[in-house]
Amino acid sequence: MNNVHRRRIARVFGWALVAGLVWLAVRRIDLAGLASTLRGARVAPLALAVLCNVIANTVARVRRWEALLRPLPHAQRASFFDLARLLFAGYAFSNLLPARAGEAVRVVELHRRRGYPASGLVAVQIAEKAIETLSLGLLCGIVSLTPGPGRAPLALGGALAVCGLILLLALPRRVPAASAAPGFLRGLLRAMRTVHARRSWLSSVGWSLLSDATDLLLVALCLRAFGIDVPPAAWALVLFSVNLAILLPSTPGQVGVLEAGGVLALTMAGVPPAPALAFALAYHAVHLVPTTALGLAGLCLPWRQS
């Protein structure tokens, strides 16, 4: 089975999953109550959530990416503005196309515009995913120390993240090269060794923690917009559940899948389905709408050459 068939199967599976979730939601949720909850949302917390996402979250994610890129060879170093526009462009493509197409856009454009090796950019993306997982686990572990529902899975996530961090620190900086590997794979392994040897991922973990803390704040602000009063442990449970739901690429913008993760976590915390779905829709919109608009706008701007 070739890659095209695999992508088609993943796309069909993703849309079938969303259709099933929508069908279940229509059966179980009071749509009139949902509409009433959405109309009664407070605008100020949602506006503040958008600002925090566009400013604080963007800075943290760009700096995380920048820290991992620093050891890679390049024709021209990518500036903060270069990385920010590519980050938003990646979000826009992933929001509009299936299978997280934006991740490929980031690699292709940064290789073409600034001369970074494609294998190194792929290695950085792999490292970035691992760091996202570690930082989210660390944040969940910290929040698990506070009272509230779902502390056991949060504590488990924190323990696993600490073990992963210790393992990374214990790994030797010099890892033998796979000289017999094909060219692209050899470049990929060389880039991963370089990132590890320079300990670039350490500062990236710090920026990733800031990004996750901002996301946790976004959850709190969106919950406040609908008057949903749950403790911080429930905020972290929502964040953990949402990230687990969107782990595998499926629908464009993870539409439907993200909402399912948010509703599941909140109903476990005792929140009725209608306000839980209203929160999930608003939280998704806070991420989806501004990043798509900024990404499409950034594609129209010219690239500055040295």
mmCIF file of N, CA, C and O in Angstrom, residues 3-41:
data_model
loop_
_atom_site.group_PDB
_atom_site.id
_atom_site.type_symbol
_atom_site.label_atom_id
_atom_site.label_comp_id
_atom_site.label_asym_id
_atom_site.label_seq_id
_atom_site.Cartn_x
_atom_site.Cartn_y
_atom_site.Cartn_z
ATOM 1 N N ASN A 3 1.831 5.511 -0.130
ATOM 2 C CA ASN A 3 1.499 6.612 0.783
ATOM 3 C C ASN A 3 0.192 7.294 0.419
ATOM 4 O O ASN A 3 -0.534 7.768 1.297
ATOM 5 N N VAL A 4 -0.114 7.371 -0.885
ATOM 6 C CA VAL A 4 -1.360 8.020 -1.307
ATOM 7 C C VAL A 4 -2.563 7.273 -0.760
ATOM 8 O O VAL A 4 -3.510 7.872 -0.242
ATOM 9 N N HIS A 5 -2.528 5.930 -0.859
ATOM 10 C CA HIS A 5 -3.642 5.132 -0.338
ATOM 11 C C HIS A 5 -3.753 5.269 1.173
ATOM 12 O O HIS A 5 -4.856 5.323 1.717
ATOM 13 N N ARG A 6 -2.596 5.314 1.862
ATOM 14 C CA ARG A 6 -2.632 5.475 3.318
ATOM 15 C C ARG A 6 -3.266 6.808 3.697
ATOM 16 O O ARG A 6 -4.053 6.887 4.643
ATOM 17 N N ARG A 7 -2.902 7.871 2.976
ATOM 18 C CA ARG A 7 -3.473 9.181 3.278
ATOM 19 C C ARG A 7 -4.973 9.203 3.025
ATOM 20 O O ARG A 7 -5.733 9.803 3.790
ATOM 21 N N ARG A 8 -5.399 8.526 1.950
ATOM 22 C CA ARG A 8 -6.830 8.485 1.660
ATOM 23 C C ARG A 8 -7.593 7.731 2.740
ATOM 24 O O ARG A 8 -8.673 8.152 3.171
ATOM 25 N N ILE A 9 -7.018 6.617 3.192
ATOM 26 C CA ILE A 9 -7.666 5.839 4.252
ATOM 27 C C ILE A 9 -7.741 6.656 5.529
ATOM 28 O O ILE A 9 -8.769 6.682 6.225
ATOM 29 N N ALA A 10 -6.639 7.361 5.882
ATOM 30 C CA ALA A 10 -6.633 8.197 7.089
ATOM 31 C C ALA A 10 -7.664 9.314 6.978
ATOM 32 O O ALA A 10 -8.354 9.647 7.953
ATOM 33 N N ARG A 11 -7.803 9.891 5.760
ATOM 34 C CA ARG A 11 -8.767 10.967 5.559
ATOM 35 C C ARG A 11 -10.205 10.455 5.715
ATOM 36 O O ARG A 11 -11.021 11.080 6.389
ATOM 37 N N VAL A 12 -10.488 9.304 5.112
ATOM 38 C CA VAL A 12 -11.831 8.722 5.218
ATOM 39 C C VAL A 12 -12.136 8.364 6.668
ATOM 40 O O VAL A 12 -13.231 8.623 7.176
ATOM 41 N N PHE A 13 -11.138 7.788 7.346
ATOM 42 C CA PHE A 13 -11.336 7.434 8.755
ATOM 43 C C PHE A 13 -11.610 8.675 9.603
ATOM 44 O O PHE A 13 -12.485 8.675 10.467
ATOM 45 N N GLY A 14 -10.843 9.747 9.340
ATOM 46 C CA GLY A 14 -11.034 10.986 10.108
ATOM 47 C C GLY A 14 -12.418 11.562 9.921
ATOM 48 O O GLY A 14 -13.086 11.930 10.884
ATOM 49 N N TRP A 15 -12.875 11.639 8.663
ATOM 50 C CA TRP A 15 -14.208 12.190 8.417
ATOM 51 C C TRP A 15 -15.301 11.286 8.971
ATOM 52 O O TRP A 15 -16.334 11.777 9.465
ATOM 53 N N ALA A 16 -15.104 9.957 8.913
ATOM 54 C CA ALA A 16 -16.087 9.038 9.491
ATOM 55 C C ALA A 16 -16.166 9.226 11.008
ATOM 56 O O ALA A 16 -17.256 9.198 11.597
ATOM 57 N N LEU A 17 -14.991 9.440 11.630
ATOM 58 C CA LEU A 17 -14.967 9.671 13.073
ATOM 59 C C LEU A 17 -15.715 10.946 13.434
ATOM 60 O O LEU A 17 -16.516 10.977 14.373
ATOM 61 N N VAL A 18 -15.470 12.015 12.670
ATOM 62 C CA VAL A 18 -16.157 13.281 12.930
ATOM 63 C C VAL A 18 -17.664 13.132 12.733
ATOM 64 O O VAL A 18 -18.462 13.623 13.535
ATOM 65 N N ALA A 19 -18.076 12.428 11.648
ATOM 66 C CA ALA A 19 -19.505 12.231 11.392
ATOM 67 C C ALA A 19 -20.152 11.475 12.542
ATOM 68 O O ALA A 19 -21.265 11.816 12.983
ATOM 69 N N GLY A 20 -19.452 10.461 13.069
ATOM 70 C CA GLY A 20 -19.996 9.719 14.204
ATOM 71 C C GLY A 20 -20.118 10.577 15.450
ATOM 72 O O GLY A 20 -21.118 10.504 16.180
ATOM 73 N N LEU A 21 -19.101 11.425 15.690
ATOM 74 C CA LEU A 21 -19.142 12.300 16.860
ATOM 75 C C LEU A 21 -20.262 13.328 16.745
ATOM 76 O O LEU A 21 -20.951 13.628 17.725
ATOM 77 N N VAL A 22 -20.439 13.882 15.538
ATOM 78 C CA VAL A 22 -21.522 14.846 15.332
ATOM 79 C C VAL A 22 -22.875 14.188 15.552
ATOM 80 O O VAL A 22 -23.772 14.753 16.195
ATOM 81 N N TRP A 23 -23.033 12.977 15.047
ATOM 82 C CA TRP A 23 -24.296 12.247 15.220
ATOM 83 C C TRP A 23 -24.593 12.000 16.693
ATOM 84 O O TRP A 23 -25.719 12.208 17.161
ATOM 85 N N LEU A 24 -23.561 11.588 17.446
ATOM 86 C CA LEU A 24 -23.744 11.374 18.882
ATOM 87 C C LEU A 24 -24.072 12.683 19.601
ATOM 88 O O LEU A 24 -24.914 12.723 20.505
ATOM 89 N N ALA A 25 -23.408 13.771 19.180
ATOM 90 C CA ALA A 25 -23.651 15.065 19.818
ATOM 91 C C ALA A 25 -25.084 15.528 19.584
ATOM 92 O O ALA A 25 -25.747 16.019 20.495
ATOM 93 N N VAL A 26 -25.561 15.366 18.348
ATOM 94 C CA VAL A 26 -26.923 15.791 18.033
ATOM 95 C C VAL A 26 -27.934 14.990 18.839
ATOM 96 O O VAL A 26 -28.965 15.511 19.283
ATOM 97 N N ARG A 27 -27.638 13.707 19.060
ATOM 98 C CA ARG A 27 -28.550 12.859 19.819
ATOM 99 C C ARG A 27 -28.571 13.204 21.300
ATOM 100 O O ARG A 27 -29.615 13.130 21.946
ATOM 101 N N ARG A 28 -27.413 13.571 21.844
ATOM 102 C CA ARG A 28 -27.302 13.698 23.303
ATOM 103 C C ARG A 28 -27.387 15.133 23.804
ATOM 104 O O ARG A 28 -27.650 15.352 24.978
ATOM 105 N N ILE A 29 -27.105 16.118 22.941
ATOM 106 C CA ILE A 29 -27.002 17.493 23.422
ATOM 107 C C ILE A 29 -28.245 18.283 23.042
ATOM 108 O O ILE A 29 -28.756 18.179 21.927
ATOM 109 N N ASP A 30 -28.702 19.072 23.973
ATOM 110 C CA ASP A 30 -29.835 19.969 23.742
ATOM 111 C C ASP A 30 -29.349 21.135 22.882
ATOM 112 O O ASP A 30 -28.656 22.035 23.366
ATOM 113 N N LEU A 31 -29.700 21.117 21.595
ATOM 114 C CA LEU A 31 -29.191 22.134 20.677
ATOM 115 C C LEU A 31 -29.710 23.522 21.025
ATOM 116 O O LEU A 31 -29.004 24.514 20.853
ATOM 117 N N ALA A 32 -30.950 23.596 21.513
ATOM 118 C CA ALA A 32 -31.486 24.901 21.930
ATOM 119 C C ALA A 32 -30.697 25.438 23.119
ATOM 120 O O ALA A 32 -30.382 26.632 23.193
ATOM 121 N N GLY A 33 -30.361 24.540 24.044
ATOM 122 C CA GLY A 33 -29.549 24.954 25.192
ATOM 123 C C GLY A 33 -28.156 25.363 24.781
ATOM 124 O O GLY A 33 -27.577 26.314 25.326
ATOM 125 N N LEU A 34 -27.589 24.655 23.784
ATOM 126 C CA LEU A 34 -26.267 25.012 23.271
ATOM 127 C C LEU A 34 -26.292 26.402 22.647
ATOM 128 O O LEU A 34 -25.401 27.222 22.908
ATOM 129 N N ALA A 35 -27.317 26.669 21.825
ATOM 130 C CA ALA A 35 -27.422 27.987 21.189
ATOM 131 C C ALA A 35 -27.572 29.081 22.234
ATOM 132 O O ALA A 35 -26.964 30.155 22.133
ATOM 133 N N SER A 36 -28.360 28.811 23.272
ATOM 134 C CA SER A 36 -28.548 29.798 24.341
ATOM 135 C C SER A 36 -27.243 30.052 25.089
ATOM 136 O O SER A 36 -26.913 31.198 25.424
ATOM 137 N N THR A 37 -26.472 28.976 25.338
ATOM 138 C CA THR A 37 -25.184 29.120 26.039
ATOM 139 C C THR A 37 -24.199 29.928 25.203
ATOM 140 O O THR A 37 -23.475 30.786 25.729
ATOM 141 N N LEU A 38 -24.164 29.679 23.904
ATOM 142 C CA LEU A 38 -23.250 30.420 23.027
ATOM 143 C C LEU A 38 -23.621 31.903 22.979
ATOM 144 O O LEU A 38 -22.746 32.773 22.987
ATOM 145 N N ARG A 39 -24.928 32.193 22.919
ATOM 146 C CA ARG A 39 -25.361 33.599 22.884
ATOM 147 C C ARG A 39 -25.023 34.321 24.182
ATOM 148 O O ARG A 39 -24.772 35.528 24.184
ATOM 149 N N GLY A 40 -25.002 33.586 25.282
ATOM 150 C CA GLY A 40 -24.740 34.208 26.584
ATOM 151 C C GLY A 40 -23.270 34.301 26.945
ATOM 152 O O GLY A 40 -22.944 34.697 28.069
ATOM 153 N N ALA A 41 -22.382 33.948 26.021
ATOM 154 C CA ALA A 41 -20.939 33.981 26.315
ATOM 155 C C ALA A 41 -20.469 35.408 26.576
ATOM 156 O O ALA A 41 -20.913 36.352 25.928
#
